[in-house]
CSV table of C-alpha atoms in Angstrom, one decimal:
chain,number,residue,atom,x,y,z
U,13,UNK,CA,5.5,-127.5,180.5
U,14,UNK,CA,4.2,-124.6,182.2
U,15,UNK,CA,2.7,-121.9,179.8
U,16,UNK,CA,3.9,-119.1,181.8
U,17,UNK,CA,7.7,-120.4,181.5
U,18,UNK,CA,7.4,-120.9,177.8
U,19,UNK,CA,5.9,-117.3,177.5
U,20,UNK,CA,8.7,-115.5,179.2
U,21,UNK,CA,11.4,-117.8,177.5
U,22,UNK,CA,9.7,-116.6,174.4
U,23,UNK,CA,9.8,-113.0,175.3
U,24,UNK,CA,13.4,-113.4,176.5
U,25,UNK,CA,14.5,-115.0,173.1
U,26,UNK,CA,12.6,-112.2,171.2
U,27,UNK,CA,14.7,-109.3,172.9
U,28,UNK,CA,17.9,-111.5,172.6
U,29,UNK,CA,18.3,-111.6,176.4
U,30,UNK,CA,18.8,-115.3,175.6
U,31,UNK,CA,21.2,-116.3,172.9
U,32,UNK,CA,22.0,-119.9,171.7
U,33,UNK,CA,25.0,-120.3,169.7
U,34,UNK,CA,25.9,-124.2,169.6
U,35,UNK,CA,28.7,-123.5,167.2
U,36,UNK,CA,30.1,-120.4,168.2
U,37,UNK,CA,30.7,-120.8,172.1
U,38,UNK,CA,30.6,-118.1,174.5
U,39,UNK,CA,33.0,-117.6,177.4
U,40,UNK,CA,31.5,-116.7,180.9
U,41,UNK,CA,33.3,-114.8,183.5
U,42,UNK,CA,34.0,-118.0,185.2
U,43,UNK,CA,35.9,-119.1,182.1
U,44,UNK,CA,33.3,-121.9,181.4
U,45,UNK,CA,32.8,-122.3,177.6
U,46,UNK,CA,29.1,-122.5,176.9
U,47,UNK,CA,26.9,-122.4,173.8
U,48,UNK,CA,24.3,-120.6,175.9
U,49,UNK,CA,24.2,-116.9,177.2
U,50,UNK,CA,21.5,-115.4,179.3
U,51,UNK,CA,21.3,-111.7,180.3
U,52,UNK,CA,17.7,-111.3,181.2
U,53,UNK,CA,18.4,-107.7,182.9
U,54,UNK,CA,17.8,-106.5,179.3
U,55,UNK,CA,14.0,-107.0,180.6
U,56,UNK,CA,14.7,-103.7,182.4
U,57,UNK,CA,15.0,-101.7,179.1
U,58,UNK,CA,11.6,-102.8,177.7
U,59,UNK,CA,8.8,-101.1,179.7
U,60,UNK,CA,5.8,-103.8,178.8
U,61,UNK,CA,8.3,-106.6,179.6
U,62,UNK,CA,9.6,-105.2,182.6
U,63,UNK,CA,6.2,-104.5,184.1
U,64,UNK,CA,5.0,-108.2,183.0
U,65,UNK,CA,8.3,-109.9,184.7
U,66,UNK,CA,7.7,-107.6,188.0
U,67,UNK,CA,3.9,-108.7,188.1
U,68,UNK,CA,5.0,-112.4,187.6
U,69,UNK,CA,7.7,-112.0,190.2
U,70,UNK,CA,5.0,-110.4,192.6
U,71,UNK,CA,2.3,-113.0,192.1
U,72,UNK,CA,5.1,-115.9,192.6
U,73,UNK,CA,5.8,-114.2,195.9
U,74,UNK,CA,2.3,-114.0,197.1
U,75,UNK,CA,1.4,-117.4,196.1
U,76,UNK,CA,4.9,-119.4,197.1
U,77,UNK,CA,6.2,-117.4,200.2
U,78,UNK,CA,2.9,-115.4,201.6
U,79,UNK,CA,4.7,-115.3,204.9
U,80,UNK,CA,7.1,-112.8,203.3
U,81,UNK,CA,7.4,-109.5,205.2
U,82,UNK,CA,10.5,-107.9,203.2
U,83,UNK,CA,12.5,-108.3,199.8
U,84,UNK,CA,16.3,-108.8,199.2
U,85,UNK,CA,17.9,-108.2,195.8
U,86,UNK,CA,21.1,-109.9,194.9
U,87,UNK,CA,23.7,-107.6,193.5
U,88,UNK,CA,24.0,-106.3,190.9
U,89,UNK,CA,21.5,-108.1,188.5
U,90,UNK,CA,18.6,-108.2,190.6
U,91,UNK,CA,18.8,-104.7,192.6
U,92,UNK,CA,16.3,-103.4,190.2
U,93,UNK,CA,13.9,-106.3,189.8
U,94,UNK,CA,13.8,-106.8,193.8
U,95,UNK,CA,13.0,-103.0,194.2
U,96,UNK,CA,10.5,-103.2,191.7
U,97,UNK,CA,9.0,-106.1,193.3
U,98,UNK,CA,9.3,-104.8,197.1
U,99,UNK,CA,7.7,-101.5,195.8
U,100,UNK,CA,4.6,-103.2,194.3
U,101,UNK,CA,4.5,-105.4,197.7
U,102,UNK,CA,5.1,-102.6,199.8
U,103,UNK,CA,7.7,-104.0,201.8
U,104,UNK,CA,11.1,-103.1,203.0
U,105,UNK,CA,13.9,-103.9,200.7
U,106,UNK,CA,17.6,-104.3,200.9
U,107,UNK,CA,20.2,-105.8,198.5
U,108,UNK,CA,23.2,-107.9,199.3
U,109,UNK,CA,26.6,-107.2,197.8
U,110,UNK,CA,28.8,-109.9,196.5
U,111,UNK,CA,31.5,-108.6,198.8
U,112,UNK,CA,31.7,-106.1,201.6
U,113,UNK,CA,32.8,-102.5,200.7
U,114,UNK,CA,36.3,-101.6,201.1
U,115,UNK,CA,35.2,-98.3,202.5
U,116,UNK,CA,32.8,-96.2,204.5
U,117,UNK,CA,30.5,-98.2,206.4
U,118,UNK,CA,31.9,-101.5,204.5
U,119,UNK,CA,28.3,-102.8,204.4
U,120,UNK,CA,27.7,-105.8,202.9
U,121,UNK,CA,23.7,-105.5,203.0
U,122,UNK,CA,22.8,-102.1,201.9
U,123,UNK,CA,19.7,-100.9,203.9
U,124,UNK,CA,18.0,-101.9,206.8
U,125,UNK,CA,15.0,-104.5,207.6
U,126,UNK,CA,12.9,-104.4,210.7
U,127,UNK,CA,13.9,-106.9,213.3
U,128,UNK,CA,12.4,-110.4,212.8
U,129,UNK,CA,11.9,-109.9,209.0
U,130,UNK,CA,11.1,-112.8,206.9
U,131,UNK,CA,12.9,-112.5,203.7
U,132,UNK,CA,12.3,-113.6,200.2
U,133,UNK,CA,15.2,-113.3,197.9
U,134,UNK,CA,14.8,-112.0,194.4
U,135,UNK,CA,17.4,-113.1,192.0
U,136,UNK,CA,17.7,-112.6,188.2
U,137,UNK,CA,19.7,-115.9,187.2
U,138,UNK,CA,20.7,-118.9,188.9
U,139,UNK,CA,23.7,-120.7,187.4
U,140,UNK,CA,25.9,-122.6,189.9
U,141,UNK,CA,23.7,-120.8,192.7
U,142,UNK,CA,27.2,-119.7,194.6
U,143,UNK,CA,26.7,-116.0,194.6
U,144,UNK,CA,23.0,-116.4,195.3
U,145,UNK,CA,23.5,-118.7,198.5
U,146,UNK,CA,26.1,-116.2,199.5
U,147,UNK,CA,23.5,-113.7,199.7
U,148,UNK,CA,21.3,-116.0,201.5
U,149,UNK,CA,24.2,-116.7,204.1
U,150,UNK,CA,24.7,-112.9,204.8
U,151,UNK,CA,20.9,-112.3,205.4
U,152,UNK,CA,20.8,-115.2,208.1
U,153,UNK,CA,24.2,-114.1,209.6
U,154,UNK,CA,22.5,-110.6,209.7
U,155,UNK,CA,19.6,-112.3,211.6
U,156,UNK,CA,17.0,-112.4,209.2
U,157,UNK,CA,14.8,-115.5,208.3
U,158,UNK,CA,15.0,-116.3,204.8
U,159,UNK,CA,11.6,-118.0,203.7
U,160,UNK,CA,13.0,-118.8,200.1
U,161,UNK,CA,14.1,-117.3,196.7
U,162,UNK,CA,12.3,-116.4,193.5
U,163,UNK,CA,14.6,-116.2,190.3
U,164,UNK,CA,13.6,-115.2,186.7
U,165,UNK,CA,15.8,-118.0,185.0
U,166,UNK,CA,17.7,-120.9,186.0
U,167,UNK,CA,20.1,-123.2,184.1
U,168,UNK,CA,18.9,-126.0,186.2
U,169,UNK,CA,22.5,-127.4,186.8
U,170,UNK,CA,22.8,-130.3,189.3
U,171,UNK,CA,25.5,-128.3,191.1
U,172,UNK,CA,23.0,-125.9,192.0
U,173,UNK,CA,20.1,-127.9,192.7
U,174,UNK,CA,22.4,-129.8,195.1
U,175,UNK,CA,23.6,-126.4,196.7
U,176,UNK,CA,20.1,-125.1,197.5
U,177,UNK,CA,19.2,-128.6,198.9
U,178,UNK,CA,22.2,-128.4,201.3
U,179,UNK,CA,21.4,-124.8,202.1
U,180,UNK,CA,17.8,-125.5,202.8
U,181,UNK,CA,16.6,-122.8,200.5
U,182,UNK,CA,13.3,-123.4,198.5
U,183,UNK,CA,14.0,-121.7,194.9
U,184,UNK,CA,11.0,-120.8,192.4
U,185,UNK,CA,11.7,-119.7,189.1
U,186,UNK,CA,9.7,-118.0,186.3
U,187,UNK,CA,11.2,-119.9,183.5
U,188,UNK,CA,14.1,-122.6,183.0
U,189,UNK,CA,16.5,-124.2,180.7
U,190,UNK,CA,14.2,-126.6,179.4
U,191,UNK,CA,11.4,-124.1,178.5
U,192,UNK,CA,13.9,-121.9,176.6
U,193,UNK,CA,15.4,-125.1,174.5
U,194,UNK,CA,11.6,-126.3,173.9
U,195,UNK,CA,10.9,-122.6,172.4
U,196,UNK,CA,13.9,-122.2,170.6
U,197,UNK,CA,13.3,-125.6,168.7
U,198,UNK,CA,9.4,-124.9,168.1
U,199,UNK,CA,10.6,-121.2,166.7
U,200,UNK,CA,13.4,-122.7,164.6
U,201,UNK,CA,16.0,-120.7,166.3
U,202,UNK,CA,17.7,-123.9,166.7
U,203,UNK,CA,17.8,-127.0,165.1
U,204,UNK,CA,17.2,-130.6,166.6
U,205,UNK,CA,20.7,-131.6,166.3
U,206,UNK,CA,21.6,-128.8,168.8
U,207,UNK,CA,19.6,-130.1,171.4
U,208,UNK,CA,21.9,-132.9,172.2
U,209,UNK,CA,24.7,-130.8,172.1
U,210,UNK,CA,23.0,-128.2,174.6
U,211,UNK,CA,22.4,-131.2,176.8
U,212,UNK,CA,26.0,-132.5,176.9
U,213,UNK,CA,26.9,-129.0,177.9
U,214,UNK,CA,24.6,-128.7,180.8
U,215,UNK,CA,25.4,-132.2,182.1
U,216,UNK,CA,29.1,-131.1,182.8
U,217,UNK,CA,29.4,-127.2,181.9
U,218,UNK,CA,33.0,-126.9,183.5
U,219,UNK,CA,34.4,-129.3,181.3
U,220,UNK,CA,32.6,-128.5,178.0
U,221,UNK,CA,34.4,-127.2,175.0
U,222,UNK,CA,38.1,-128.2,176.6
């Protein structure tokens, strides 16, 4: 398993940006019952970790999407991370709302990019992939070329993998579900018995806990 993925997984667990509660389920905004909760926006509150994540995102953009000429963040979770990455790369930046404003200019995309920009999208977390791919669609409709997406974390749900494949969007992530579970098990955060329950949840999260 990639050392960097396990390193970030450990850091997210340390600051409680990721919580695993197999016996005490969370309720997501979607209504899904989940033993797993991730809010890696918390990294923004820890200067050393914030810088580390920014640097890893920048390195990933440069190595995986060297053709990129602009950066877009997905609102709201990836606005700050996207802006940090764009600043480090000295590239133009926009962010994409989940829906257009209902007042003023009624913008869906906030900011402006040069015509013909090749955009790399920054996202903080991938669950089903729906909101992330809506941002991609908005950028494409505005006439920009989306070269790919870099996210801090993915649950790796099959529905998301299928959606990214169908949308022809290449996704690269800094860490993922498997890395988090592996580190959590190694450090005693969870027990071996919990791993199977977590695996059952990931297979069909919409039906889990009902």
